[in-house]
Short mmCIF file of C-alpha atoms in Angstrom, two decimals:
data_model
loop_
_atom_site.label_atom_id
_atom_site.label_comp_id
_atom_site.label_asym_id
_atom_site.label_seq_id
_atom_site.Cartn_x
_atom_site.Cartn_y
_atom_site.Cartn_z
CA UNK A 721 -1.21 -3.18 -39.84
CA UNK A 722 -2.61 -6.77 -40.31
CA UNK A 723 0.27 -8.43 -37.97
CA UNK A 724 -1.37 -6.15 -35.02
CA UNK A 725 -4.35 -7.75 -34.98
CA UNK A 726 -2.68 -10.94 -33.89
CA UNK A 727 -0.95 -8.35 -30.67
CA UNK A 728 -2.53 -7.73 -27.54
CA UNK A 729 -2.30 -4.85 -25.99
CA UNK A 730 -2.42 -4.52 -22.77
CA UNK A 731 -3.44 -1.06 -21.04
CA UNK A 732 -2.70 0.41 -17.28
CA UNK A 733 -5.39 3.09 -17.01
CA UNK A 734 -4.34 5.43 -14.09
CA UNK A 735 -1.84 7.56 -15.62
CA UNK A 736 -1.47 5.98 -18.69
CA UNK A 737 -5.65 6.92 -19.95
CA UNK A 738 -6.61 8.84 -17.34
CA UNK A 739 -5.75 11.77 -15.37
CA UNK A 740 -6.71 10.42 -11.79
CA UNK A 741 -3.54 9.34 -9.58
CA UNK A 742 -3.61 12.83 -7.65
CA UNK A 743 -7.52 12.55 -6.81
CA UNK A 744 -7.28 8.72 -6.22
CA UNK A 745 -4.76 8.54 -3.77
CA UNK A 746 -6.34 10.96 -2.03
CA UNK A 747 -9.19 9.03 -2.23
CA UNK A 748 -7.73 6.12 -0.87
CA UNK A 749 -6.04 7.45 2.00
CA UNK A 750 -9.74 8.89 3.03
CA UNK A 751 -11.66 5.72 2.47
CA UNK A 752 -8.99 4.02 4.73
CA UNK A 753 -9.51 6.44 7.60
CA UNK A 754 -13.37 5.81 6.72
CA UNK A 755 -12.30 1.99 7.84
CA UNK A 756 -11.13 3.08 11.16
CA UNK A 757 -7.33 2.53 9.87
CA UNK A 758 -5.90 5.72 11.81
CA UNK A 759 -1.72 4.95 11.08
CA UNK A 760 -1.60 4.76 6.94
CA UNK A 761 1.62 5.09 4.94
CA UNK A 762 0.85 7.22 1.97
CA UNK A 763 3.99 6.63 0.93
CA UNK A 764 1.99 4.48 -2.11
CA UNK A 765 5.02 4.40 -4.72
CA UNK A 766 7.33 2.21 -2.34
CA UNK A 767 4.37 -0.28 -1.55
CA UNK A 768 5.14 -3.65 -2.70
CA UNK A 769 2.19 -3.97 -4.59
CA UNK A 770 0.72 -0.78 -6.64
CA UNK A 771 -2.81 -2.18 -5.83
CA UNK A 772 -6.11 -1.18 -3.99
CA UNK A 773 -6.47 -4.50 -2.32
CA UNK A 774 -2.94 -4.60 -0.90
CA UNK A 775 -3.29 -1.11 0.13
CA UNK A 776 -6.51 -1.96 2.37
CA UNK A 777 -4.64 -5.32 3.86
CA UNK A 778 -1.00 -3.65 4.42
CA UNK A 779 -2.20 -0.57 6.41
CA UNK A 780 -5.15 -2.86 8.04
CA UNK A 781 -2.95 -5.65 9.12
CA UNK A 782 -0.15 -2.56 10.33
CA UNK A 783 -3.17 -1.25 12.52
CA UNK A 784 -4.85 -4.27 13.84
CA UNK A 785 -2.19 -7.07 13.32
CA UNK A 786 -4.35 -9.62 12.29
CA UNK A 787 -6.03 -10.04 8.63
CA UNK A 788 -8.67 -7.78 7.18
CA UNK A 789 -12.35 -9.89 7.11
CA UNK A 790 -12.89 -10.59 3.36
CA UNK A 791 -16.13 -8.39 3.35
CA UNK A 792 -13.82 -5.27 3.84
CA UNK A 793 -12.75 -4.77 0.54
CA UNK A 794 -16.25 -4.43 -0.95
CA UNK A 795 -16.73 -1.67 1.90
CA UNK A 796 -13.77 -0.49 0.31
CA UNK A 797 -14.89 -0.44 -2.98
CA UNK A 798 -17.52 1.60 -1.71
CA UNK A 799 -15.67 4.58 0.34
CA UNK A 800 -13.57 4.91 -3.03
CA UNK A 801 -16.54 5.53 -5.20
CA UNK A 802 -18.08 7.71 -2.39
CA UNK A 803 -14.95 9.87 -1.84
CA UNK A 804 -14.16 10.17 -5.66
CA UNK A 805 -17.64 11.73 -6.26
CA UNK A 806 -16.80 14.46 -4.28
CA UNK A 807 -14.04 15.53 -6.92
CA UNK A 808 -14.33 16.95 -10.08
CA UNK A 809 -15.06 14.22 -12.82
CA UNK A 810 -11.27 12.52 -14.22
CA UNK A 811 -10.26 13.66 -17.79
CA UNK A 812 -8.86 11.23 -19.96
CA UNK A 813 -4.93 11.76 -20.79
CA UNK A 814 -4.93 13.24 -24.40
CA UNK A 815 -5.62 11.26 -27.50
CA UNK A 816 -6.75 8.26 -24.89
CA UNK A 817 -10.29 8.14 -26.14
CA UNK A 818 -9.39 8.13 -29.99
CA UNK A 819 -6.62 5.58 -29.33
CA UNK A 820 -9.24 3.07 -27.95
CA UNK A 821 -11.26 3.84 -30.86
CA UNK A 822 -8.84 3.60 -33.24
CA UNK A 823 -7.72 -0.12 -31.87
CA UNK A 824 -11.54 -1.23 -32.12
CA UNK A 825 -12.09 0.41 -35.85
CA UNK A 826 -9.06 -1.46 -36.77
CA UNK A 827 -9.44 -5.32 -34.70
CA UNK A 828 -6.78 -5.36 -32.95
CA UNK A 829 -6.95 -6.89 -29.20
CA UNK A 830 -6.68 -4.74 -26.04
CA UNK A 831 -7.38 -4.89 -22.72
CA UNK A 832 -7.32 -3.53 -19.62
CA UNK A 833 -5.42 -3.93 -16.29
CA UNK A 834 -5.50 -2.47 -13.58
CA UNK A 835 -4.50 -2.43 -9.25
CA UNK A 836 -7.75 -0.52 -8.83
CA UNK A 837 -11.10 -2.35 -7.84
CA UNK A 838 -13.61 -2.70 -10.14
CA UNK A 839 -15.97 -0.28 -9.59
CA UNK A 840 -13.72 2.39 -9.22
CA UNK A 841 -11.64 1.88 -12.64
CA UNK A 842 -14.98 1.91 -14.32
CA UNK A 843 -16.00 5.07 -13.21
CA UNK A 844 -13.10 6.57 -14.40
CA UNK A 845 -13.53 5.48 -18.11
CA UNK A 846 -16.89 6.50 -17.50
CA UNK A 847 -16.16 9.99 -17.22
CA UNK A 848 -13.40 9.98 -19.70
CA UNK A 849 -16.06 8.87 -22.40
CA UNK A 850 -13.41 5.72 -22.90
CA UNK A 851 -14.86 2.45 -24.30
CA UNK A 852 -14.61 -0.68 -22.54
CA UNK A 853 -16.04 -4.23 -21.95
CA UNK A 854 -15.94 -5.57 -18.51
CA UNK A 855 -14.86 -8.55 -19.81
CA UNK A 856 -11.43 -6.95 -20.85
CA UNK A 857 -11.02 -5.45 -17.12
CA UNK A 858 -8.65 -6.70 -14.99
CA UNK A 859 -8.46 -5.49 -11.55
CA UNK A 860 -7.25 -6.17 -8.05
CA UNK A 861 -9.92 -7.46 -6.62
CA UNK A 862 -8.98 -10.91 -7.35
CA UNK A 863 -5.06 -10.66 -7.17
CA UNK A 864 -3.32 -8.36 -5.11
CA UNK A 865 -0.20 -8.85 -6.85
CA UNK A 866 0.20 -6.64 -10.45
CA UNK A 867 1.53 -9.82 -12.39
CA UNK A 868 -1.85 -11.66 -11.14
CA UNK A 869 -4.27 -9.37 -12.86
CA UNK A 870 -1.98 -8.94 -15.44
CA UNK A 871 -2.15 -12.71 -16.24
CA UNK A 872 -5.81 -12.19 -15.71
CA UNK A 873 -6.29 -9.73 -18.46
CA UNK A 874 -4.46 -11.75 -20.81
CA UNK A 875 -7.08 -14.47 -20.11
CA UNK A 876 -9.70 -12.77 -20.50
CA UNK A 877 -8.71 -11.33 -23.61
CA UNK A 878 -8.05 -14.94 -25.30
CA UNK A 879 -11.69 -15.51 -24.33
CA UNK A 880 -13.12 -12.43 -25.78
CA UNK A 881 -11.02 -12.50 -28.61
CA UNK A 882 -11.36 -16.30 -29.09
CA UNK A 883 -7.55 -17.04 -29.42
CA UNK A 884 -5.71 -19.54 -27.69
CA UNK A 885 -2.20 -17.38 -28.38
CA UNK A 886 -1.42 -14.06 -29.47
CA UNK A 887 1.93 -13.45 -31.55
CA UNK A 888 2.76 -10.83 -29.52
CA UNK A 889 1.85 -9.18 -25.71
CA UNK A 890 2.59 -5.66 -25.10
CA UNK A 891 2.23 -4.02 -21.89
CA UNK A 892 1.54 -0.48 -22.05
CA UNK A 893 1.61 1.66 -19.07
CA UNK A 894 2.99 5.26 -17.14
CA UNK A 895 4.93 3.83 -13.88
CA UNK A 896 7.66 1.59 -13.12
CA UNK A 897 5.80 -0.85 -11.90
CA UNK A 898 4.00 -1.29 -14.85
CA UNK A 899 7.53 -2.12 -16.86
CA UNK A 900 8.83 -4.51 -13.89
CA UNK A 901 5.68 -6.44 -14.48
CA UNK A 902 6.07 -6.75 -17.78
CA UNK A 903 10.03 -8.08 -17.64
CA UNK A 904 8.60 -10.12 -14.66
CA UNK A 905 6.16 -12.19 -17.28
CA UNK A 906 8.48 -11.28 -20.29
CA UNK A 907 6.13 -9.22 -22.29
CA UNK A 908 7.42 -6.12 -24.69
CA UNK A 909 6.47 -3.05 -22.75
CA UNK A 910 5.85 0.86 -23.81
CA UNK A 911 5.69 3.20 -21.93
CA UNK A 912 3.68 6.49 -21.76
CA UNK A 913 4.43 9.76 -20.54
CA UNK A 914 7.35 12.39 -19.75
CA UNK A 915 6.83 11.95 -15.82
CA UNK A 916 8.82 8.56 -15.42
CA UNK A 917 10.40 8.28 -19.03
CA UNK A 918 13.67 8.79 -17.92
CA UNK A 919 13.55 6.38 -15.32
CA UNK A 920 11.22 3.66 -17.46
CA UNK A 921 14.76 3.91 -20.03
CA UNK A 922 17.23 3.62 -17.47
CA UNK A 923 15.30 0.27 -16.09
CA UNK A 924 15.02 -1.26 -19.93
CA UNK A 925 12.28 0.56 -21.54
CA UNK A 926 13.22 0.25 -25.09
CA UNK A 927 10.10 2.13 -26.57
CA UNK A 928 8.61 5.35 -24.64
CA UNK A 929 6.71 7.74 -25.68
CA UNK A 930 5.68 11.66 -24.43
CA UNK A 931 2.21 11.05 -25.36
CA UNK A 932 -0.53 8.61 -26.80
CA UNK A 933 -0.22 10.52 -29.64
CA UNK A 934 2.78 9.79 -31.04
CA UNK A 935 2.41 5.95 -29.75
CA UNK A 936 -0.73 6.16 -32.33
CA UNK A 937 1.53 7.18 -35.18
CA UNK A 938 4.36 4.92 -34.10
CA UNK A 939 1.75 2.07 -34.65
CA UNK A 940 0.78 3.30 -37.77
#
């Protein structure tokens, strides 16, 4: 196991740690309408970016044609913590606790990424009893784009971890956006989950598993 602790993993977290795409899309649609956007497309899987912030300027700029002001997406932030309080708390996908444990017992990197804003993502792990640093977290409040927090993670890792290079970068995440990213910045991906597995394969996925489980044991 020594070679993983020069790896860093990198970790999508709705879907792929916690069960919360359901309750956050609804969330989002209602913090939008909290904006005064009246005409969104929740059609969310076809968006060009799978990200908070480009869901607040695509169905603002759609509604207003013209730009969003930049202190929107803190109100944002905001209506999406607001609106998920009012659902049950998130539970963590099984074994998605243990498996963060087990990569901090055992030194080897991880971090997180993410398209959801900051304050949001954190609540999530919050209630899924998941450990994290915000130093690891990657989000989309400074790139809009998947491959820019992505990149962002990975930097933020080499400073936490104090490593100019890692031997290898693995991606690890539920949707097919996750794996495009990935072969976009040619990183090794895995992917997680029975929902999209058949499609994650036909796109390249070489390594996919059902559940974090057997990813544990596969690292083992």
């Amino acid at each position: 196991m020594c070679f993983l602790k020069n790896t860093l993993f990198i970790f999508d977290i709705d879907g792929t740690l916690t069960d919360s795409v359901p309750m956050y899309l609804i969330s989002v649609t209602k913090s939008l309408m909290a904006l005064g956007i009246s005409d969104i497309d929740t059609d969310y899987n076809n968006y060009k970016h799978h990200t908070d912030s480009y869901a607040l300027r695509y169905n603002y700029e759609r509604n207003f044609r013209k730009k969003p002001p930049k202190s929107l997406l803190g109100d944002f932030e905001e209506h999406l913590i607001d609106q998920m309080k009012r659902f049950d708390p998130v539970h963590e996908i099984e074994g998605a606790m243990t498996l963060i444990q087990f990569f901090r017992d055992n030194e080897i990197p991880f971090c997180f990424a993410t398209g959801a804003l900051p304050k949001p993502a954190i609540m999530k792990l919050d209630q899924c009893g998941i450990w994290y640093d915000t130093s690891l977290l990657a989000t989309s409040k400074t790139h809009e784009s998947r491959e820019g927090f992505v990149m962002d993670a990975i930097d933020r890792a080499k400073t936490f971890y104090n490593k100019e290079q890692f031997d290898t970068i693995i991606s690890v995440g539920d949707g097919l956006w996750d794996l495009k990213t990935a072969q976009n910045l040619s990183l090794d991906f895995v992917g997680i989950g029975d929902k999209n597995k058949v499609r994650l394969i036909e796109n390249g996925a070489e390594n996919c598993f059902s559940n974090l489980t057997a990813f544990k044991e596969w690292l083992i």
